[in-house]
CSV table of C-alpha atoms in Angstrom, one decimal:
chain,number,residue,atom,x,y,z
A,1,MET,CA,34.6,-137.5,-42.6
A,2,SER,CA,32.4,-135.5,-45.1
A,3,ILE,CA,29.7,-137.0,-47.4
A,4,ASN,CA,29.0,-135.2,-51.0
A,5,ARG,CA,25.7,-134.6,-52.5
A,6,ARG,CA,26.6,-137.6,-55.0
A,7,SER,CA,27.3,-140.1,-51.7
A,8,PHE,CA,24.5,-139.2,-49.5
A,9,SER,CA,21.8,-139.7,-52.6
A,10,ALA,CA,23.6,-143.1,-53.6
A,11,ILE,CA,23.4,-144.0,-49.4
A,12,ALA,CA,19.6,-143.0,-49.2
A,13,ALA,CA,19.1,-144.9,-52.3
A,14,VAL,CA,20.5,-148.5,-50.8
A,15,THR,CA,18.6,-147.5,-47.4
A,16,LEU,CA,15.3,-146.8,-49.0
A,17,ALA,CA,15.8,-150.1,-51.3
A,18,GLN,CA,16.7,-151.9,-48.2
A,19,THR,CA,14.0,-150.9,-46.1
A,20,SER,CA,11.4,-152.2,-48.9
A,21,ALA,CA,12.9,-155.1,-48.9
A,22,TRP,CA,12.4,-155.3,-45.6
A,23,ALA,CA,8.8,-154.5,-45.5
A,24,GLN,CA,8.2,-157.0,-47.9
A,25,GLN,CA,10.1,-159.4,-46.2
A,26,GLU,CA,8.0,-158.7,-43.0
A,27,TRP,CA,4.6,-158.9,-44.8
A,28,PRO,CA,2.0,-159.7,-43.5
A,29,SER,CA,2.4,-158.1,-40.0
A,30,LYS,CA,-1.4,-157.6,-39.8
A,31,PRO,CA,-4.8,-158.8,-40.3
A,32,ILE,CA,-5.8,-159.6,-44.2
A,33,ARG,CA,-9.1,-158.8,-45.4
A,34,ILE,CA,-11.3,-160.2,-48.1
A,35,ILE,CA,-13.7,-158.7,-50.0
A,36,VAL,CA,-16.3,-161.0,-51.3
A,37,PRO,CA,-18.7,-158.9,-53.5
A,38,TYR,CA,-21.5,-161.7,-52.6
A,39,PRO,CA,-23.9,-162.0,-49.9
A,40,VAL,CA,-22.9,-163.9,-47.0
A,41,GLY,CA,-23.9,-167.5,-46.9
A,42,GLY,CA,-23.5,-168.0,-50.4
A,43,ASN,CA,-20.8,-170.2,-52.4
A,44,ALA,CA,-18.7,-167.5,-52.6
A,45,ASP,CA,-18.6,-166.5,-49.2
A,46,SER,CA,-18.5,-169.7,-47.5
A,47,ALA,CA,-15.3,-170.5,-50.1
A,48,ALA,CA,-13.5,-167.3,-49.3
A,49,ARG,CA,-13.7,-168.3,-45.4
A,50,ALA,CA,-12.9,-172.1,-46.4
A,51,TYR,CA,-9.5,-170.4,-48.1
A,52,GLY,CA,-9.2,-167.9,-45.7
A,53,GLU,CA,-8.8,-170.5,-42.4
A,54,ILE,CA,-6.0,-172.6,-44.5
A,55,VAL,CA,-4.1,-169.0,-45.1
A,56,SER,CA,-4.5,-167.4,-41.8
A,57,ALA,CA,-2.9,-170.2,-40.6
A,58,ALA,CA,-0.1,-170.4,-43.3
A,59,LEU,CA,0.7,-166.9,-42.5
A,60,LYS,CA,0.2,-166.5,-38.9
A,61,GLN,CA,-2.5,-163.7,-39.3
A,62,PRO,CA,-6.5,-163.4,-39.1
A,63,VAL,CA,-7.7,-163.4,-42.4
A,64,ILE,CA,-11.5,-161.3,-42.5
A,65,VAL,CA,-13.9,-161.7,-44.7
A,66,ASP,CA,-15.5,-158.4,-45.7
A,67,ASN,CA,-19.0,-159.0,-47.6
A,68,ARG,CA,-19.8,-155.8,-50.1
A,69,PRO,CA,-22.6,-157.5,-52.1
A,70,GLY,CA,-24.7,-155.5,-55.0
A,71,ALA,CA,-24.8,-154.6,-58.7
A,72,SER,CA,-23.7,-157.6,-60.5
A,73,SER,CA,-20.5,-157.4,-57.7
A,74,ILE,CA,-19.4,-154.4,-58.8
A,75,ILE,CA,-19.6,-152.6,-55.3
A,76,GLY,CA,-17.5,-155.2,-53.6
A,77,SER,CA,-14.7,-155.1,-57.0
A,78,ASP,CA,-14.6,-151.2,-56.8
A,79,ALA,CA,-13.4,-151.6,-53.2
A,80,VAL,CA,-11.0,-153.6,-54.0
A,81,ALA,CA,-9.6,-151.9,-56.8
A,82,LYS,CA,-9.2,-148.5,-55.1
A,83,ALA,CA,-7.8,-150.4,-52.0
A,84,ALA,CA,-4.0,-149.5,-50.6
A,85,PRO,CA,-1.9,-152.2,-53.0
A,86,ASP,CA,-0.1,-153.3,-49.8
A,87,GLY,CA,-1.5,-157.3,-49.9
A,88,TYR,CA,-3.9,-156.5,-47.0
A,89,THR,CA,-6.6,-155.9,-49.0
A,90,ILE,CA,-8.0,-158.7,-51.7
A,91,GLY,CA,-11.2,-159.2,-53.6
A,92,VAL,CA,-12.7,-162.5,-55.0
A,93,VAL,CA,-14.3,-162.3,-58.9
A,94,SER,CA,-15.8,-164.0,-60.9
A,95,ASP,CA,-16.5,-164.6,-64.7
A,96,SER,CA,-18.7,-162.0,-64.0
A,97,HIS,CA,-15.8,-160.1,-63.7
A,98,ALA,CA,-14.7,-160.4,-67.6
A,99,ILE,CA,-18.7,-159.9,-68.5
A,100,ASN,CA,-18.8,-156.7,-67.0
A,101,HIS,CA,-15.9,-155.3,-68.5
A,102,ALA,CA,-17.2,-156.2,-71.8
A,103,MET,CA,-21.0,-155.0,-70.6
A,104,ALA,CA,-19.5,-151.8,-70.0
A,105,GLN,CA,-19.0,-150.9,-73.4
A,106,LEU,CA,-22.8,-150.6,-73.7
A,107,PRO,CA,-24.8,-147.3,-73.2
A,108,LYS,CA,-27.2,-148.6,-71.3
A,109,ALA,CA,-24.8,-150.9,-69.2
A,110,ALA,CA,-25.5,-149.2,-65.8
A,111,ASP,CA,-29.1,-150.1,-66.6
A,112,ILE,CA,-28.6,-153.8,-67.2
A,113,LEU,CA,-25.7,-154.0,-64.4
A,114,GLY,CA,-27.2,-151.7,-61.5
A,115,ALA,CA,-24.5,-149.8,-61.7
A,116,LYS,CA,-21.9,-148.2,-63.5
A,117,VAL,CA,-18.5,-150.1,-64.0
A,118,PRO,CA,-15.7,-147.4,-62.5
A,119,TYR,CA,-12.7,-150.2,-62.7
A,120,ASP,CA,-10.7,-151.4,-65.5
A,121,ALA,CA,-10.7,-155.3,-65.2
A,122,ARG,CA,-7.6,-155.8,-67.2
A,123,LYS,CA,-5.5,-152.7,-65.7
A,124,ASP,CA,-7.3,-152.4,-61.3
A,125,PHE,CA,-6.3,-155.6,-60.3
A,126,THR,CA,-3.7,-158.2,-60.2
A,127,PRO,CA,-4.8,-162.0,-60.1
A,128,VAL,CA,-3.3,-163.8,-56.8
A,129,GLY,CA,-4.6,-167.3,-57.5
A,130,GLY,CA,-7.6,-169.9,-58.4
A,131,MET,CA,-10.4,-170.2,-55.6
A,132,ILE,CA,-13.3,-172.7,-57.2
A,133,LEU,CA,-13.9,-174.1,-60.7
A,134,VAL,CA,-17.8,-174.4,-61.0
A,135,PRO,CA,-18.4,-177.1,-63.8
A,136,LEU,CA,-21.5,-177.1,-65.9
A,137,VAL,CA,-24.4,-179.8,-67.1
A,138,LEU,CA,-27.1,-179.2,-69.8
A,139,VAL,CA,-30.0,-180.5,-68.5
A,140,THR,CA,-33.7,-180.7,-69.2
A,141,HIS,CA,-36.9,-181.4,-67.5
A,142,PRO,CA,-37.9,-185.1,-68.1
A,143,SER,CA,-40.8,-184.4,-70.0
A,144,VAL,CA,-38.8,-183.1,-73.2
A,145,PRO,CA,-38.3,-185.8,-75.8
A,146,ALA,CA,-34.7,-185.1,-75.9
A,147,LYS,CA,-32.0,-187.9,-75.1
A,148,ASN,CA,-28.9,-185.7,-76.5
A,149,VAL,CA,-27.9,-182.4,-77.6
A,150,LYS,CA,-28.5,-183.0,-81.4
A,151,GLU,CA,-32.2,-183.9,-80.4
A,152,LEU,CA,-32.5,-181.0,-78.0
A,153,VAL,CA,-31.9,-178.7,-81.2
A,154,GLU,CA,-33.9,-180.2,-83.4
A,155,LEU,CA,-36.9,-180.1,-81.3
A,156,SER,CA,-36.0,-176.1,-80.4
A,157,THR,CA,-36.0,-176.3,-84.4
A,158,LYS,CA,-39.3,-177.9,-84.7
A,159,GLN,CA,-41.6,-176.2,-81.9
A,160,LYS,CA,-39.6,-172.8,-82.7
A,161,GLY,CA,-38.1,-172.3,-79.5
A,162,VAL,CA,-36.9,-174.3,-76.5
A,163,ASN,CA,-37.7,-172.0,-73.1
A,164,PHE,CA,-34.2,-171.8,-71.5
A,165,GLY,CA,-33.7,-170.3,-67.7
A,166,THR,CA,-31.1,-168.2,-67.4
A,167,MET,CA,-29.9,-165.7,-64.5
A,168,GLY,CA,-31.0,-162.4,-66.7
A,169,THR,CA,-29.3,-160.4,-68.9
A,170,GLY,CA,-25.7,-160.4,-68.8
A,171,SER,CA,-25.4,-163.1,-66.5
A,172,PRO,CA,-23.4,-165.7,-66.8
A,173,TRP,CA,-26.2,-168.1,-67.7
A,174,PHE,CA,-27.4,-165.8,-70.1
A,175,ILE,CA,-23.6,-165.6,-71.7
A,176,HIS,CA,-23.2,-169.3,-71.7
A,177,MET,CA,-27.0,-169.8,-73.1
A,178,HIS,CA,-26.1,-167.9,-76.5
A,179,GLN,CA,-22.9,-169.6,-76.7
A,180,LEU,CA,-24.6,-173.0,-77.2
A,181,ASN,CA,-27.3,-171.2,-79.3
A,182,ASN,CA,-24.5,-170.2,-81.6
A,183,LEU,CA,-22.5,-173.3,-81.0
A,184,THR,CA,-25.4,-175.5,-82.3
A,185,HIS,CA,-27.5,-173.4,-84.1
A,186,GLY,CA,-30.4,-174.5,-82.3
A,187,THR,CA,-33.4,-171.8,-81.1
A,188,PHE,CA,-33.1,-171.3,-77.2
A,189,VAL,CA,-35.2,-169.0,-76.0
A,190,ASP,CA,-33.9,-167.0,-72.9
A,191,VAL,CA,-36.8,-167.2,-69.8
A,192,PRO,CA,-35.0,-165.0,-67.2
A,193,TYR,CA,-35.0,-165.6,-63.3
A,194,LYS,CA,-33.4,-163.5,-60.5
A,195,GLY,CA,-31.3,-166.6,-59.4
A,196,LEU,CA,-30.8,-170.1,-59.8
A,197,ALA,CA,-32.6,-171.4,-57.0
A,198,PRO,CA,-36.0,-169.9,-58.7
A,199,ALA,CA,-34.7,-170.9,-62.3
A,200,ALA,CA,-34.5,-174.4,-60.6
A,201,THR,CA,-37.5,-174.5,-59.3
A,202,ASP,CA,-39.3,-174.1,-62.3
A,203,LEU,CA,-37.2,-176.5,-64.3
A,204,LEU,CA,-38.0,-178.9,-61.8
A,205,GLY,CA,-41.7,-178.3,-61.9
A,206,GLY,CA,-41.5,-178.5,-65.8
A,207,GLN,CA,-42.6,-174.3,-66.2
A,208,ILE,CA,-38.9,-174.2,-68.4
A,209,GLN,CA,-37.4,-176.9,-70.1
A,210,ALA,CA,-33.8,-176.4,-70.4
A,211,MET,CA,-31.2,-175.0,-68.7
A,212,VAL,CA,-27.1,-174.9,-67.8
A,213,MET,CA,-26.6,-175.9,-64.3
A,214,PRO,CA,-23.7,-176.2,-61.7
A,215,ILE,CA,-22.7,-180.0,-61.3
A,216,HIS,CA,-22.6,-180.1,-57.6
A,217,TYR,CA,-26.2,-178.4,-57.5
A,218,ALA,CA,-27.8,-180.9,-60.6
A,219,GLN,CA,-26.5,-184.2,-59.5
A,220,GLN,CA,-28.8,-185.5,-57.4
A,221,GLN,CA,-32.0,-184.3,-59.2
A,222,ILE,CA,-30.6,-186.1,-62.3
A,223,ARG,CA,-29.7,-189.2,-60.1
A,224,ALA,CA,-32.9,-188.9,-58.8
A,225,GLY,CA,-34.7,-188.7,-62.8
A,226,LYS,CA,-36.0,-185.4,-61.9
A,227,LEU,CA,-33.4,-184.1,-64.4
A,228,ASN,CA,-31.9,-185.3,-67.8
A,229,ALA,CA,-28.3,-184.4,-68.4
A,230,LEU,CA,-27.5,-184.3,-71.7
A,231,ALA,CA,-23.9,-182.9,-71.5
A,232,THR,CA,-21.3,-181.4,-69.5
A,233,LEU,CA,-19.5,-178.3,-70.9
A,234,GLU,CA,-15.9,-179.0,-70.2
A,235,THR,CA,-13.6,-180.5,-72.1
A,236,GLN,CA,-13.7,-183.7,-70.2
A,237,ARG,CA,-16.1,-185.9,-68.3
A,238,HIS,CA,-16.9,-185.0,-64.8
A,239,PRO,CA,-16.1,-187.3,-61.8
A,240,LEU,CA,-19.9,-186.5,-60.4
A,241,LEU,CA,-21.2,-187.3,-63.7
A,242,PRO,CA,-19.0,-189.8,-65.7
A,243,GLU,CA,-21.7,-191.0,-67.6
A,244,VAL,CA,-22.4,-188.2,-69.2
A,245,PRO,CA,-20.8,-186.8,-72.4
A,246,THR,CA,-19.0,-183.7,-73.0
A,247,LEU,CA,-20.3,-181.1,-75.7
A,248,ALA,CA,-17.6,-182.1,-78.0
A,249,GLU,CA,-18.5,-185.8,-78.0
A,250,SER,CA,-22.1,-185.1,-78.2
A,251,GLY,CA,-21.1,-183.7,-82.0
A,252,TYR,CA,-20.3,-179.8,-81.1
A,253,PRO,CA,-16.6,-179.5,-80.6
A,254,GLY,CA,-14.7,-175.7,-79.9
A,255,LEU,CA,-16.5,-175.1,-77.0
A,256,ALA,CA,-15.7,-175.5,-73.0
A,257,ILE,CA,-17.5,-173.6,-70.4
A,258,SER,CA,-17.2,-173.5,-66.7
A,259,ASN,CA,-18.2,-170.8,-64.2
A,260,TYR,CA,-14.9,-169.9,-61.8
A,261,LEU,CA,-14.1,-167.5,-59.0
A,262,TYR,CA,-10.6,-166.5,-58.3
A,263,PHE,CA,-8.6,-164.0,-55.9
A,264,VAL,CA,-7.1,-160.3,-56.8
A,265,ALA,CA,-5.5,-157.7,-55.5
A,266,PRO,CA,-5.5,-154.2,-56.3
A,267,ALA,CA,-2.9,-153.2,-59.5
A,268,GLY,CA,0.6,-152.0,-57.5
A,269,THR,CA,1.0,-154.5,-55.2
A,270,PRO,CA,4.2,-155.5,-54.7
A,271,LYS,CA,5.3,-158.5,-56.8
A,272,ALA,CA,6.8,-160.2,-53.7
A,273,VAL,CA,3.8,-160.1,-51.9
A,274,ILE,CA,1.5,-161.4,-54.9
A,275,SER,CA,4.1,-164.1,-55.4
A,276,LYS,CA,3.5,-165.4,-51.6
A,277,LEU,CA,0.0,-164.8,-52.1
A,278,GLU,CA,-0.5,-166.9,-55.0
A,279,ARG,CA,1.8,-169.4,-53.2
A,280,GLU,CA,-0.5,-169.9,-50.1
A,281,PHE,CA,-3.9,-169.9,-52.0
A,282,ASN,CA,-2.9,-172.7,-54.7
A,283,ALA,CA,-1.7,-174.6,-51.9
A,284,ALA,CA,-4.5,-174.4,-49.7
A,285,ALA,CA,-6.4,-175.1,-53.4
A,286,ARG,CA,-4.5,-178.5,-53.2
A,287,GLN,CA,-5.3,-179.3,-49.7
A,288,PRO,CA,-6.9,-182.9,-49.7
A,289,ALA,CA,-9.0,-181.1,-47.2
A,290,MET,CA,-10.4,-178.3,-49.5
A,291,LYS,CA,-12.5,-180.5,-51.6
A,292,ASP,CA,-14.6,-181.7,-48.6
A,293,LYS,CA,-14.5,-178.0,-47.4
A,294,LEU,CA,-15.9,-176.2,-50.6
A,295,GLY,CA,-18.7,-179.4,-50.7
A,296,ALA,CA,-21.2,-178.2,-53.6
A,297,SER,CA,-19.9,-175.1,-54.2
A,298,GLY,CA,-17.6,-176.6,-57.2
A,299,ASP,CA,-13.9,-178.1,-57.3
A,300,PRO,CA,-10.7,-176.4,-56.0
A,301,TYR,CA,-8.9,-174.1,-58.4
A,302,PRO,CA,-5.5,-174.0,-58.3
A,303,ALA,CA,-4.2,-171.3,-61.0
A,304,THR,CA,-1.6,-168.7,-61.2
A,305,SER,CA,-1.7,-165.0,-61.8
A,306,THR,CA,-0.5,-165.3,-65.2
A,307,GLU,CA,-3.0,-168.3,-65.9
A,308,LEU,CA,-6.0,-166.2,-64.6
A,309,SER,CA,-4.9,-162.9,-66.6
A,310,ALA,CA,-4.7,-165.0,-69.7
A,311,ARG,CA,-8.3,-166.5,-69.1
A,312,LEU,CA,-9.9,-163.1,-68.0
A,313,ASN,CA,-8.6,-161.5,-71.6
A,314,ARG,CA,-9.9,-164.8,-73.4
A,315,ASP,CA,-13.5,-164.6,-71.4
A,316,ILE,CA,-13.7,-160.4,-72.3
A,317,ASP,CA,-13.5,-161.3,-75.6
A,318,ALA,CA,-15.7,-164.2,-75.9
A,319,TYR,CA,-17.9,-162.8,-73.4
A,320,GLY,CA,-18.1,-159.1,-75.3
A,321,ALA,CA,-18.4,-161.3,-78.6
A,322,VAL,CA,-22.2,-162.7,-77.7
A,323,ILE,CA,-22.6,-159.2,-75.8
A,324,LYS,CA,-22.1,-157.1,-79.1
A,325,THR,CA,-24.8,-159.2,-81.3
A,326,THR,CA,-27.2,-159.9,-78.6
A,327,ILE,CA,-27.9,-157.0,-76.0
A,328,LYS,CA,-28.3,-153.6,-77.6
């Protein structure tokens, strides 16, 4: 039997489609790597390992955590963007992903971030699923004579500034301080630190007056009376601090702030693989044991790829607006 060119092409197309479908059905057939752009032992690292353990059992393949810290998470994220889009390399990003994208438009971005941003946060990644939601609380040293947000704003105007600890120019805490400043029309003075721990130490010692802190991190100091909690920064009160009002309840509606981390894959990863990863990571987030596994890192954060893409776009716009007016 002879086969003409048209028939041969049709057979080849069907074979290719079947092979591709088979390959996707067989995924994963080898270990999966999670690139974490933060150091070993930190919140992102421990959370990635907690998720990796559960997802590994579900997919019946090892999940290996590969730490690539440095340059405001740019080094690790660039490794993800450049990886083969086959579902065997995924990455962890945070709200810094949106900030870095917005910061990249500035002439001095590389000096501030520690490296150029060689990728596009929107185009070079596909969100996979949520990881951690880090709820925040506005806290002050007990010596500050302000019992609520309005009193803190009034104090900042009266004394021409309240010293406000951040993690440095372009960090999420720097952005959040300016978001609060813009919302409340207060006068908050940026005091930059190289990390949360040294900033918290100075706040506890009274060297600075206020800052935004993760609720899980701050709650013990609040309970012990070493810090005063003025407002939580999400839309609803948090179960760990049910007595603390939200910003909206404090008279400042229109702003909800939290830090977050989520999983991404290189752009071009097959949709079937993205769907499977999304399903497994979000199933892991919903397991009752995940809250205990995360501990003080934050709350489990199940979120779809579509939801995360929308949040990224919103944050790029919101953070970009702050960056344009505060960083020259």
